[in-house]
Amino acid sequence: EPEVTQTPSHQVTQMGQEVILRCVPISNHLYFYWYRQILGQKVEFLVSFYNNEISEKSEIFDDQFSVERPDGSNFTLKIRSTKLEDSAMYFCASIQDRANTEAFFGQGTRLTVV
Amino acid sequence: GQQLNQSPQSMFIQEGEDVSMNCTSSSIFNTWLWYKQDPGEGPVLLIALYKAGELTSNGRLTAQFGITRKDSFLNISASIPSDVGIYFCAGRINNNDMRFGAGTRLTVKP
């Protein structure tokens, strides 16, 4: 069964460092998302991406964040200068098309900023 | 904004008991979704609801899309230990984004 894959599963980084979280969405899916979940808290929307551009972003997704689909396969989330409060699970999700509402999530990347 | 209020925050029940949780919003949603998250895993879709008033079952799970399109509930009947986890509701409006409730943490005691 096709699945969304995320790498790495766990990343530890020093405060102020840049990190790139990688996602490979399901191959025929067109809509891509990043969500964040601080430990024990709710899943928070960060950004949605369609047709090679951001379609919507939340207030969490500030200038420190960026997304890219560099090669038609990967979908990346970059945090330029990590802060301690960026420590969280980051989930990538994809949806096939506008008419299909079932989002498939990856297993997540646990980011720890020290 | 498109806030979803999910309750209860947590539940502690005995194996075999039925469970009910719900989500409400001041916004109208076109789709309601219920996800389950196991520790260290991503959310997994349980049930998707597409029409107001729709009642859908998936095994021991039953969910309904409220008539006003502003609420939904999820029932789990005859709970078992593997039902443990966090259950999230999610709503979608006329765009591509989902908004999640805060989650209901379910603990099932054998």
PDB file of C-alpha atoms in Angstrom, chain A residues 31 33 35 37 40-43 45 48 55-56 89 91 95 98 100-103 105-107, chain B residues 31 33 35 37 40-43 45 48 50 88 92 94-102 105:
ATOM      1  CA  TYR A  31      -1.717  18.446  -2.240  1.00  0.00           C
ATOM      2  CA  TYR A  33       0.940  19.586   4.056  1.00  0.00           C
ATOM      3  CA  TYR A  35       1.760  19.764  10.566  1.00  0.00           C
ATOM      4  CA  GLN A  37       2.687  18.442  17.204  1.00  0.00           C
ATOM      5  CA  GLY A  40       1.327  15.785  24.223  1.00  0.00           C
ATOM      6  CA  GLN A  41      -0.456  18.610  22.467  1.00  0.00           C
ATOM      7  CA  LYS A  42      -2.707  19.014  19.468  1.00  0.00           C
ATOM      8  CA  VAL A  43      -1.735  18.631  15.837  1.00  0.00           C
ATOM      9  CA  PHE A  45      -1.410  23.120  10.773  1.00  0.00           C
ATOM     10  CA  SER A  48      -0.314  23.583   2.540  1.00  0.00           C
ATOM     11  CA  SER A  55      -1.688  27.773  -0.847  1.00  0.00           C
ATOM     12  CA  GLU A  56      -2.132  28.569   2.822  1.00  0.00           C
ATOM     13  CA  MET A  89       6.946  16.048  15.946  1.00  0.00           C
ATOM     14  CA  PHE A  91       4.133  15.368  10.173  1.00  0.00           C
ATOM     15  CA  ILE A  95      -4.049  14.249  -0.484  1.00  0.00           C
ATOM     16  CA  ARG A  98      -9.397  18.241  -4.359  1.00  0.00           C
ATOM     17  CA  ASN A 100     -10.607  13.284  -2.283  1.00  0.00           C
ATOM     18  CA  THR A 101     -10.512  14.303   1.320  1.00  0.00           C
ATOM     19  CA  GLU A 102      -8.499  11.474   2.845  1.00  0.00           C
ATOM     20  CA  ALA A 103      -5.142  12.735   3.967  1.00  0.00           C
ATOM     21  CA  PHE A 105       0.214  11.048   7.097  1.00  0.00           C
ATOM     22  CA  GLY A 106       3.834  10.070   7.400  1.00  0.00           C
ATOM     23  CA  GLN A 107       5.256   8.605  10.589  1.00  0.00           C
TER      24      GLN A 107
ATOM     25  CA  THR B  31     -15.944  17.302   5.724  1.00  0.00           C
ATOM     26  CA  LEU B  33     -12.595  13.343   9.753  1.00  0.00           C
ATOM     27  CA  TYR B  35      -8.056  10.145  13.257  1.00  0.00           C
ATOM     28  CA  GLN B  37      -2.733   8.473  16.811  1.00  0.00           C
ATOM     29  CA  GLY B  40       5.260   7.855  18.161  1.00  0.00           C
ATOM     30  CA  GLU B  41       3.128   7.406  15.061  1.00  0.00           C
ATOM     31  CA  GLY B  42       1.360   9.697  12.645  1.00  0.00           C
ATOM     32  CA  PRO B  43      -2.426  10.094  12.702  1.00  0.00           C
ATOM     33  CA  LEU B  45      -7.720   8.022   9.380  1.00  0.00           C
ATOM     34  CA  ALA B  48     -14.476  10.341   6.946  1.00  0.00           C
ATOM     35  CA  TYR B  50     -18.919  14.072   3.768  1.00  0.00           C
ATOM     36  CA  PHE B  88      -8.441  13.673  16.816  1.00  0.00           C
ATOM     37  CA  ARG B  92     -12.143  20.775   6.197  1.00  0.00           C
ATOM     38  CA  ASN B  94     -13.740  24.820   0.990  1.00  0.00           C
ATOM     39  CA  ASN B  95      -9.993  24.813   0.796  1.00  0.00           C
ATOM     40  CA  ASN B  96      -7.336  22.224   1.094  1.00  0.00           C
ATOM     41  CA  ASP B  97      -6.589  22.506   4.766  1.00  0.00           C
ATOM     42  CA  MET B  98      -7.550  20.480   7.752  1.00  0.00           C
ATOM     43  CA  ARG B  99      -7.917  21.872  11.217  1.00  0.00           C
ATOM     44  CA  PHE B 100      -7.536  19.500  14.115  1.00  0.00           C
ATOM     45  CA  GLY B 101      -9.185  19.364  17.490  1.00  0.00           C
ATOM     46  CA  ALA B 102      -6.967  19.151  20.557  1.00  0.00           C
ATOM     47  CA  ARG B 105      -6.616  10.743  25.102  1.00  0.00           C
TER      48      ARG B 105
END
